[in-house]
Every structure is written in structure tokens, then in C-alpha cells.
Amino acid sequence: MSALFILTALISTTDSLFAQHHGAPPPMATLGDRNISMDLLIEPMNIIPGKDAQLTMHLTDENTGQKIQHVTYRLTIAKDDQVKLSEFFHSHTGDLNIVARNSNSSHLTVGGTFDVLTNAIVPDPAAKIVINGPLFTEVGKYNIDAEVTTIDNDKTDLPTPLVYHFTTNSSTM
């Protein structure tokens, strides 16, 4: 049975914005008149090296309970200061689902459709982005940084990107 790992990060639009998870959500913040939270779910909660994993994320307007649409994320995953992945992803619906499939390849390939308007990869018709290759192959802590560059409209960049920092572990248990 897979465990479900839920991280909720609340954000704001201060000049330099970072949200970090160490067992509790980061401090609450606002964007305009909205309180926005970021949900990151990782399944399984404790990633097993060499096995598949799924990352699901979205932003929610806490005032209305509605998911925010047209979100562009720059997702960076690193281990021991070595960047394993750094790519722009976009979700028109607000839900971003990424499946990391382990393979014996020496490099990562990202499956999805490149969207010229957002300059990012959007999900395939199955609503998922698939990353094939050696992403979570080692035991230890992985840092996941999600930088949000657009919300509500594909063409409008945020003046200051919203940056979230999360950590997850990979172990043999």
C-alpha cells in the first residue's frame, strides 16, 4: 500500500519569496486579495530508489477553495547539490501530475507537449507528464524547488516568481 505524502505550502508575494517544509506548512501569505496554498503530493511518501514515483501539485485559493488555473512551474529536483531535473511545466487546469519512471537510461527524457505560448511542457492527453530515466536512484534527501511564474493567464508572468522549497527522502524501506 502506497503512502500519500501531502505538503501544503502557503505563499506570499514579497520581494524574495520562499516556502519550506520541515514537518509543518510554511507561514501563511497572500497574493493580492487571495490566500494561496500549494499542495505537493508525493507517492509513495518514502521513495524507493529505482522505483517509480508520482508528484502531483496544484495551487488553491483558500478564500474560495478553487484551484488556480494556468499555472507555470519551474521544477528543480536536486540531490547533494547536483541538479537532477530543471524544467518548466504548465497546467491549464491547475493540476500538474508528473510520473517519474525509473529506467536504466543514462539521462532523463521528459514526455509531454511543448507549449510555445508558455514556453513549458504541458501534459499529454492522459493529463500526465512522464519523466523516464534515473531521477530518484539514490538513497538520501532530495530537494524539490517549485518556482511559480504564471497564474490565471498563460501570457502574464508574475512580477516576482513564487518559490517553494520541499524535501523528500529516498530509502530502501
CSV table of C-alpha atoms in Angstrom, one decimal:
chain,number,residue,atom,x,y,z
A,1,MET,CA,0.0,0.0,0.0
A,2,SER,CA,1.4,3.3,-1.0
A,3,ALA,CA,1.6,6.1,1.5
A,4,LEU,CA,0.4,9.5,0.4
A,5,PHE,CA,2.6,12.5,1.3
A,6,ILE,CA,0.8,15.8,1.4
A,7,LEU,CA,2.7,19.0,1.8
A,8,THR,CA,0.7,22.3,2.0
A,9,ALA,CA,2.7,25.5,1.5
A,10,LEU,CA,1.2,28.9,1.9
A,11,ILE,CA,2.8,31.7,-0.1
A,12,SER,CA,3.0,35.4,-0.4
A,13,THR,CA,4.3,37.9,-2.9
A,14,THR,CA,7.1,39.6,-1.0
A,15,ASP,CA,10.3,40.5,-2.9
A,16,SER,CA,12.0,37.3,-2.2
A,17,LEU,CA,9.6,34.5,-1.5
A,18,PHE,CA,10.5,31.1,-0.2
A,19,ALA,CA,8.3,28.4,1.4
A,20,GLN,CA,10.0,25.5,3.1
A,21,HIS,CA,8.7,22.3,4.6
A,22,HIS,CA,10.2,20.6,7.6
A,23,GLY,CA,7.1,18.8,9.0
A,24,ALA,CA,4.8,21.9,9.1
A,25,PRO,CA,3.5,24.2,6.4
A,26,PRO,CA,5.4,27.4,5.8
A,27,PRO,CA,3.9,30.7,7.1
A,28,MET,CA,0.6,32.0,5.6
A,29,ALA,CA,0.9,34.7,3.0
A,30,THR,CA,-1.2,36.4,0.3
A,31,LEU,CA,-1.3,37.2,-3.4
A,32,GLY,CA,-3.4,40.3,-3.9
A,33,ASP,CA,-6.7,39.7,-2.1
A,34,ARG,CA,-6.2,35.9,-2.2
A,35,ASN,CA,-4.6,33.5,0.2
A,36,ILE,CA,-2.9,30.9,-1.9
A,37,SER,CA,-1.7,27.5,-0.8
A,38,MET,CA,0.4,25.0,-2.8
A,39,ASP,CA,-0.2,21.3,-2.4
A,40,LEU,CA,2.5,18.8,-3.3
A,41,LEU,CA,1.7,15.1,-3.0
A,42,ILE,CA,4.4,12.5,-3.5
A,43,GLU,CA,3.5,8.9,-3.8
A,44,PRO,CA,4.9,6.8,-2.3
A,45,MET,CA,5.7,9.0,0.6
A,46,ASN,CA,9.1,7.4,1.1
A,47,ILE,CA,10.5,7.0,-2.4
A,48,ILE,CA,12.4,3.7,-3.1
A,49,PRO,CA,15.5,4.1,-5.3
A,50,GLY,CA,14.9,2.7,-8.7
A,51,LYS,CA,11.2,2.6,-8.3
A,52,ASP,CA,8.5,4.8,-9.9
A,53,ALA,CA,7.1,7.8,-8.1
A,54,GLN,CA,4.4,10.3,-8.8
A,55,LEU,CA,4.3,14.0,-7.9
A,56,THR,CA,1.1,15.9,-8.0
A,57,MET,CA,0.8,19.6,-7.4
A,58,HIS,CA,-1.7,22.5,-7.6
A,59,LEU,CA,-2.3,25.9,-6.2
A,60,THR,CA,-5.6,26.6,-4.3
A,61,ASP,CA,-7.2,30.0,-3.5
A,62,GLU,CA,-8.0,29.3,0.2
A,63,ASN,CA,-10.7,32.1,0.2
A,64,THR,CA,-12.8,30.3,-2.4
A,65,GLY,CA,-11.5,26.7,-2.3
A,66,GLN,CA,-10.9,26.8,-6.0
A,67,LYS,CA,-7.8,25.5,-7.8
A,68,ILE,CA,-5.9,28.2,-9.6
A,69,GLN,CA,-5.7,27.6,-13.4
A,70,HIS,CA,-3.0,28.4,-15.9
A,71,VAL,CA,0.0,27.8,-13.6
A,72,THR,CA,3.6,27.6,-14.9
A,73,TYR,CA,6.1,25.9,-12.6
A,74,ARG,CA,9.8,25.7,-13.0
A,75,LEU,CA,10.5,22.5,-11.2
A,76,THR,CA,14.1,21.7,-10.0
A,77,ILE,CA,14.9,18.4,-8.2
A,78,ALA,CA,18.4,18.1,-6.8
A,79,LYS,CA,20.3,15.7,-4.6
A,80,ASP,CA,23.5,16.7,-2.8
A,81,ASP,CA,23.6,20.0,-4.7
A,82,GLN,CA,23.5,18.0,-8.0
A,83,VAL,CA,20.6,19.1,-10.2
A,84,LYS,CA,18.8,16.0,-11.5
A,85,LEU,CA,16.0,17.9,-13.3
A,86,SER,CA,15.2,21.5,-14.1
A,87,GLU,CA,12.3,22.1,-16.4
A,88,PHE,CA,9.3,24.4,-17.0
A,89,PHE,CA,5.9,22.7,-16.8
A,90,HIS,CA,2.5,24.3,-17.3
A,91,SER,CA,-1.0,23.2,-16.4
A,92,HIS,CA,-4.0,24.9,-18.0
A,93,THR,CA,-6.4,23.2,-15.4
A,94,GLY,CA,-4.2,23.8,-12.4
A,95,ASP,CA,-3.4,20.1,-11.7
A,96,LEU,CA,0.1,19.1,-12.6
A,97,ASN,CA,0.8,15.3,-12.5
A,98,ILE,CA,4.3,14.0,-13.1
A,99,VAL,CA,5.2,10.4,-13.2
A,100,ALA,CA,8.9,9.6,-12.7
A,101,ARG,CA,9.6,6.2,-14.3
A,102,ASN,CA,12.9,4.7,-13.4
A,103,SER,CA,14.9,3.2,-16.3
A,104,ASN,CA,18.5,2.2,-16.9
A,105,SER,CA,19.0,5.2,-19.2
A,106,SER,CA,21.9,7.5,-18.6
A,107,HIS,CA,19.8,10.6,-19.0
A,108,LEU,CA,16.3,11.9,-18.3
A,109,THR,CA,13.6,12.3,-21.0
A,110,VAL,CA,10.5,14.3,-20.4
A,111,GLY,CA,7.3,13.2,-22.2
A,112,GLY,CA,4.7,15.9,-22.8
A,113,THR,CA,3.9,18.5,-25.4
A,114,PHE,CA,5.9,21.7,-25.6
A,115,ASP,CA,3.6,24.7,-25.5
A,116,VAL,CA,5.1,27.7,-27.3
A,117,LEU,CA,2.9,30.3,-25.6
A,118,THR,CA,4.0,29.3,-22.1
A,119,ASN,CA,7.5,28.1,-23.1
A,120,ALA,CA,6.8,25.0,-21.0
A,121,ILE,CA,5.9,21.3,-21.2
A,122,VAL,CA,2.2,20.6,-20.8
A,123,PRO,CA,0.6,17.2,-20.0
A,124,ASP,CA,-0.2,14.7,-22.7
A,125,PRO,CA,-3.9,13.8,-23.4
A,126,ALA,CA,-3.8,11.4,-20.3
A,127,ALA,CA,-3.2,14.5,-18.2
A,128,LYS,CA,0.3,13.4,-17.1
A,129,ILE,CA,3.9,14.3,-17.8
A,130,VAL,CA,6.2,11.3,-17.8
A,131,ILE,CA,9.9,11.6,-16.9
A,132,ASN,CA,11.8,8.5,-17.9
A,133,GLY,CA,15.3,7.8,-16.5
A,134,PRO,CA,17.4,8.0,-13.4
A,135,LEU,CA,15.7,10.6,-11.3
A,136,PHE,CA,15.3,9.0,-7.9
A,137,THR,CA,18.0,6.4,-8.0
A,138,GLU,CA,20.0,7.0,-4.8
A,139,VAL,CA,19.2,6.8,-1.1
A,140,GLY,CA,19.0,10.2,0.7
A,141,LYS,CA,17.4,13.6,0.7
A,142,TYR,CA,16.1,15.2,-2.4
A,143,ASN,CA,15.4,18.9,-2.6
A,144,ILE,CA,12.4,20.0,-4.7
A,145,ASP,CA,12.1,23.6,-5.7
A,146,ALA,CA,8.9,24.8,-7.4
A,147,GLU,CA,9.1,28.3,-8.8
A,148,VAL,CA,5.7,29.6,-10.0
A,149,THR,CA,6.0,32.1,-12.8
A,150,THR,CA,2.4,32.4,-14.1
A,151,ILE,CA,-1.1,32.0,-12.6
A,152,ASP,CA,-4.6,32.8,-14.0
A,153,ASN,CA,-3.3,33.6,-17.5
A,154,ASP,CA,-0.8,31.9,-19.8
A,155,LYS,CA,0.6,35.2,-21.1
A,156,THR,CA,1.1,37.1,-17.9
A,157,ASP,CA,4.2,36.4,-15.9
A,158,LEU,CA,4.2,37.2,-12.2
A,159,PRO,CA,6.4,40.3,-11.4
A,160,THR,CA,8.2,38.2,-8.7
A,161,PRO,CA,8.0,34.4,-9.1
A,162,LEU,CA,6.7,32.5,-6.1
A,163,VAL,CA,9.3,30.0,-4.8
A,164,TYR,CA,8.6,26.9,-2.7
A,165,HIS,CA,11.1,24.5,-1.2
A,166,PHE,CA,10.3,21.0,-0.2
A,167,THR,CA,12.4,18.0,0.7
A,168,THR,CA,11.7,14.3,0.3
A,169,ASN,CA,13.6,11.1,1.2
A,170,SER,CA,14.5,8.1,-0.7
A,171,SER,CA,15.4,4.9,1.2
A,172,THR,CA,15.3,1.2,0.9
A,173,MET,CA,12.5,0.8,3.4
